Amino acid sequence: MAHRVFLLSPASCSGERARILLRQEARFDLAVRLREGPGAPVGEVFAFLSGLYFRGKLAYATRFAPRATGLPGTLVITARDGLLPPDTIVHAEDLCGFAEVAIDSGNSRFREPFLRDARSLAERAGPEARVVLLGSVATGKYVDALLEVFGSRLLFPPDFVGRGDMSRGGLLLRRARAGRELRYTSVEGAVLHGRRPPKLPPLRRRAPASTPGGAP
C-alpha cells in the first residue's frame, strides 16, 4: 500500500488567542511552558490557537495516519519552518517568528522552506506516496507549491467543499471518534467551491469514566 501523509494547515499566530497565549502576565500551563519552561508541541499550541478546527485535524490525522513505517504520517505546515511533526517543541519566540511571515505562495520566507520540506518528503516517501491536505484548497497559498511537487498525488476530502473552518473541524472530530475515514480525491481538476452542506448534528460529549466500584 502506498504511504500516505496528512498535512495540517497552520493556525494563525497573530490573532487574539496568540496575544492571550504570549502575554507576559499569562500564568496558565501552556503559556508558562512556552515562555519560561521546556516549550510545547506545535500541535498542542496550534490546537489552542485555532480551537475546534485544528483540534479536529490533529485528532483525525492521529487516528488515521499510518504507523511504524519509518516515515512521517502527519506534518504541520508552518509559516517559517516548513513542515514539522506535530510533536516538535516550539517556544514563544517561535510563535513570534511565525507571526512575522505571511503564508503566501509568493512570499519566499514561507515558500522556500515549505518547498524544501515538501520535496524532501516526496523523495523519502517515493513516487507512490499520497499526500492528504487537511486545510483550505480553494486558495493557492498552500496548494500551488504542493501541486508543483506532488501533482495528482495531492488529495483532499471533498466533504470539505462548502464548509467553513468550524464545520470542517467538527466533521473531522466526529469521524476520528467514530473511526470512519473520509473519502479523498485529487486536488487537480476537483470542484473546490460549492454550496454549504447541511449543518452537522450536535457533537455529543463523552461520558466521564466511572470510578472503581461504581462510585460517582
C-alpha positions as a Python dict, from the first residue, in 0.01 Angstrom:
ca = {
    (1, 'M'): (0, 0, 0),
    (2, 'A'): (134, 346, -89),
    (3, 'H'): (245, 562, 201),
    (4, 'R'): (2, 837, 295),
    (5, 'V'): (85, 1160, 476),
    (6, 'F'): (-156, 1410, 628),
    (7, 'L'): (-56, 1777, 601),
    (8, 'L'): (-230, 2004, 851),
    (9, 'S'): (-274, 2370, 764),
    (10, 'P'): (-143, 2606, 1035),
    (11, 'A'): (-315, 2816, 1296),
    (12, 'S'): (-291, 3194, 1296),
    (13, 'C'): (-12, 3313, 1525),
    (14, 'S'): (-115, 3678, 1511),
    (15, 'G'): (-476, 3669, 1635),
    (16, 'E'): (-638, 3732, 1971),
    (17, 'R'): (-569, 3383, 2107),
    (18, 'A'): (-200, 3422, 2021),
    (19, 'R'): (-192, 3752, 2211),
    (20, 'I'): (-352, 3582, 2512),
    (21, 'L'): (-102, 3298, 2496),
    (22, 'L'): (203, 3524, 2467),
    (23, 'R'): (111, 3779, 2733),
    (24, 'Q'): (384, 3814, 2996),
    (25, 'E'): (111, 3807, 3263),
    (26, 'A'): (-39, 3476, 3141),
    (27, 'R'): (5, 3208, 3408),
    (28, 'F'): (-184, 2911, 3262),
    (29, 'D'): (21, 2599, 3193),
    (30, 'L'): (71, 2626, 2816),
    (31, 'A'): (171, 2993, 2833),
    (32, 'V'): (424, 2929, 3109),
    (33, 'R'): (576, 2632, 2926),
    (34, 'L'): (616, 2837, 2609),
    (35, 'R'): (761, 3141, 2779),
    (36, 'E'): (962, 3003, 3072),
    (37, 'G'): (975, 2626, 3054),
    (38, 'P'): (1064, 2349, 2810),
    (39, 'G'): (828, 2468, 2534),
    (40, 'A'): (531, 2275, 2398),
    (41, 'P'): (447, 2058, 2094),
    (42, 'V'): (346, 2264, 1791),
    (43, 'G'): (32, 2051, 1756),
    (44, 'E'): (-81, 2140, 2108),
    (45, 'V'): (-2, 2508, 2054),
    (46, 'F'): (-188, 2530, 1722),
    (47, 'A'): (-485, 2346, 1875),
    (48, 'F'): (-505, 2621, 2139),
    (49, 'L'): (-471, 2897, 1880),
    (50, 'S'): (-721, 2755, 1631),
    (51, 'G'): (-965, 2575, 1858),
    (52, 'L'): (-1202, 2321, 1705),
    (53, 'Y'): (-1062, 2334, 1351),
    (54, 'F'): (-704, 2235, 1435),
    (55, 'R'): (-818, 2002, 1714),
    (56, 'G'): (-1027, 1816, 1457),
    (57, 'K'): (-742, 1800, 1207),
    (58, 'L'): (-497, 1672, 1466),
    (59, 'A'): (-737, 1414, 1611),
    (60, 'Y'): (-827, 1287, 1264),
    (61, 'A'): (-468, 1260, 1144),
    (62, 'T'): (-363, 1091, 1467),
    (63, 'R'): (-644, 838, 1425),
    (64, 'F'): (-583, 751, 1059),
    (65, 'A'): (-216, 821, 984),
    (66, 'P'): (-5, 511, 912),
    (67, 'R'): (225, 396, 1190),
    (68, 'A'): (562, 223, 1215),
    (69, 'T'): (665, 292, 856),
    (70, 'G'): (980, 492, 927),
    (71, 'L'): (819, 791, 753),
    (72, 'P'): (606, 1072, 896),
    (73, 'G'): (232, 1014, 898),
    (74, 'T'): (140, 1371, 994),
    (75, 'L'): (315, 1702, 933),
    (76, 'V'): (211, 2055, 1025),
    (77, 'I'): (255, 2344, 782),
    (78, 'T'): (425, 2641, 946),
    (79, 'A'): (478, 2996, 827),
    (80, 'R'): (856, 2998, 865),
    (81, 'D'): (990, 2649, 934),
    (82, 'G'): (838, 2438, 656),
    (83, 'L'): (677, 2110, 763),
    (84, 'L'): (709, 1995, 1123),
    (85, 'P'): (589, 1681, 1303),
    (86, 'P'): (311, 1773, 1549),
    (87, 'D'): (529, 1678, 1847),
    (88, 'T'): (805, 1926, 1753),
    (89, 'I'): (873, 2151, 2052),
    (90, 'V'): (833, 2524, 1996),
    (91, 'H'): (877, 2826, 2223),
    (92, 'A'): (728, 3173, 2250),
    (93, 'E'): (993, 3318, 2017),
    (94, 'D'): (898, 3064, 1751),
    (95, 'L'): (536, 3182, 1759),
    (96, 'C'): (651, 3540, 1729),
    (97, 'G'): (862, 3438, 1430),
    (98, 'F'): (568, 3258, 1268),
    (99, 'A'): (353, 3568, 1312),
    (100, 'E'): (603, 3778, 1116),
    (101, 'V'): (583, 3563, 799),
    (102, 'A'): (283, 3583, 567),
    (103, 'I'): (163, 3244, 445),
    (104, 'D'): (152, 3311, 74),
    (105, 'S'): (295, 3119, -219),
    (106, 'G'): (455, 3442, -340),
    (107, 'N'): (642, 3500, -12),
    (108, 'S'): (988, 3343, -30),
    (109, 'R'): (1021, 3329, 350),
    (110, 'F'): (725, 3092, 355),
    (111, 'R'): (764, 2924, 18),
    (112, 'E'): (1133, 2824, 27),
    (113, 'P'): (1131, 2615, 349),
    (114, 'F'): (787, 2480, 257),
    (115, 'L'): (907, 2363, -84),
    (116, 'R'): (1230, 2229, 63),
    (117, 'D'): (1044, 2003, 306),
    (118, 'A'): (778, 1902, 52),
    (119, 'R'): (1049, 1791, -192),
    (120, 'S'): (1232, 1606, 82),
    (121, 'L'): (909, 1429, 177),
    (122, 'A'): (839, 1334, -186),
    (123, 'E'): (1189, 1189, -220),
    (124, 'R'): (1173, 992, 104),
    (125, 'A'): (819, 861, 55),
    (126, 'G'): (862, 765, -311),
    (127, 'P'): (653, 820, -624),
    (128, 'E'): (356, 617, -497),
    (129, 'A'): (304, 826, -183),
    (130, 'R'): (-18, 1020, -142),
    (131, 'V'): (-43, 1349, 46),
    (132, 'V'): (-377, 1446, 204),
    (133, 'L'): (-415, 1818, 274),
    (134, 'L'): (-639, 1892, 570),
    (135, 'G'): (-677, 2262, 506),
    (136, 'S'): (-802, 2511, 250),
    (137, 'V'): (-772, 2403, -114),
    (138, 'A'): (-970, 2698, -251),
    (139, 'T'): (-668, 2931, -250),
    (140, 'G'): (-315, 2884, -377),
    (141, 'K'): (-131, 2967, -56),
    (142, 'Y'): (-50, 2601, 15),
    (143, 'V'): (-184, 2430, -293),
    (144, 'D'): (34, 2591, -560),
    (145, 'A'): (359, 2470, -408),
    (146, 'L'): (219, 2128, -317),
    (147, 'L'): (87, 2070, -669),
    (148, 'E'): (428, 2165, -802),
    (149, 'V'): (581, 1880, -601),
    (150, 'F'): (307, 1615, -583),
    (151, 'G'): (77, 1684, -880),
    (152, 'S'): (-216, 1442, -890),
    (153, 'R'): (-93, 1274, -572),
    (154, 'L'): (-213, 1572, -368),
    (155, 'L'): (-552, 1475, -224),
    (156, 'F'): (-818, 1637, -8),
    (157, 'P'): (-1158, 1535, 140),
    (158, 'P'): (-1433, 1654, -98),
    (159, 'D'): (-1660, 1675, 207),
    (160, 'F'): (-1469, 1995, 290),
    (161, 'V'): (-1623, 2178, -7),
    (162, 'G'): (-1868, 2445, 107),
    (163, 'R'): (-1783, 2411, 476),
    (164, 'G'): (-1631, 2676, 699),
    (165, 'D'): (-1343, 2608, 932),
    (166, 'M'): (-1557, 2518, 1234),
    (167, 'S'): (-1771, 2279, 1031),
    (168, 'R'): (-1459, 2108, 895),
    (169, 'G'): (-1318, 2073, 1243),
    (170, 'G'): (-1642, 1928, 1373),
    (171, 'L'): (-1663, 1682, 1085),
    (172, 'L'): (-1305, 1562, 1138),
    (173, 'L'): (-1353, 1524, 1513),
    (174, 'R'): (-1669, 1318, 1463),
    (175, 'R'): (-1502, 1091, 1208),
    (176, 'A'): (-1197, 1042, 1431),
    (177, 'R'): (-1415, 943, 1726),
    (178, 'A'): (-1624, 709, 1512),
    (179, 'G'): (-1321, 557, 1336),
    (180, 'R'): (-1474, 634, 995),
    (181, 'E'): (-1229, 777, 746),
    (182, 'L'): (-1337, 1028, 483),
    (183, 'R'): (-1307, 979, 110),
    (184, 'Y'): (-1026, 1163, -70),
    (185, 'T'): (-991, 1291, -424),
    (186, 'S'): (-713, 1461, -618),
    (187, 'V'): (-697, 1839, -591),
    (188, 'E'): (-618, 1852, -963),
    (189, 'G'): (-941, 1903, -1154),
    (190, 'A'): (-1160, 1886, -844),
    (191, 'V'): (-1455, 2114, -769),
    (192, 'L'): (-1317, 2335, -493),
    (193, 'H'): (-1621, 2559, -433),
    (194, 'G'): (-1979, 2453, -367),
    (195, 'R'): (-2298, 2501, -171),
    (196, 'R'): (-2286, 2483, 205),
    (197, 'P'): (-2378, 2129, 319),
    (198, 'P'): (-2638, 2060, 590),
    (199, 'K'): (-2542, 2157, 941),
    (200, 'L'): (-2371, 1885, 1143),
    (201, 'P'): (-2566, 1730, 1434),
    (202, 'P'): (-2451, 1835, 1783),
    (203, 'L'): (-2130, 1673, 1898),
    (204, 'R'): (-2206, 1456, 2199),
    (205, 'R'): (-1985, 1495, 2499),
    (206, 'R'): (-1812, 1179, 2611),
    (207, 'A'): (-1932, 1048, 2945),
    (208, 'P'): (-1665, 1062, 3218),
    (209, 'A'): (-1516, 730, 3318),
    (210, 'S'): (-1677, 580, 3627),
    (211, 'T'): (-1466, 521, 3934),
    (212, 'P'): (-1395, 168, 4065),
    (213, 'G'): (-1687, 15, 4247),
    (214, 'G'): (-1938, 234, 4067),
    (215, 'A'): (-1883, 538, 4288),
    (216, 'P'): (-1983, 871, 4128),
}
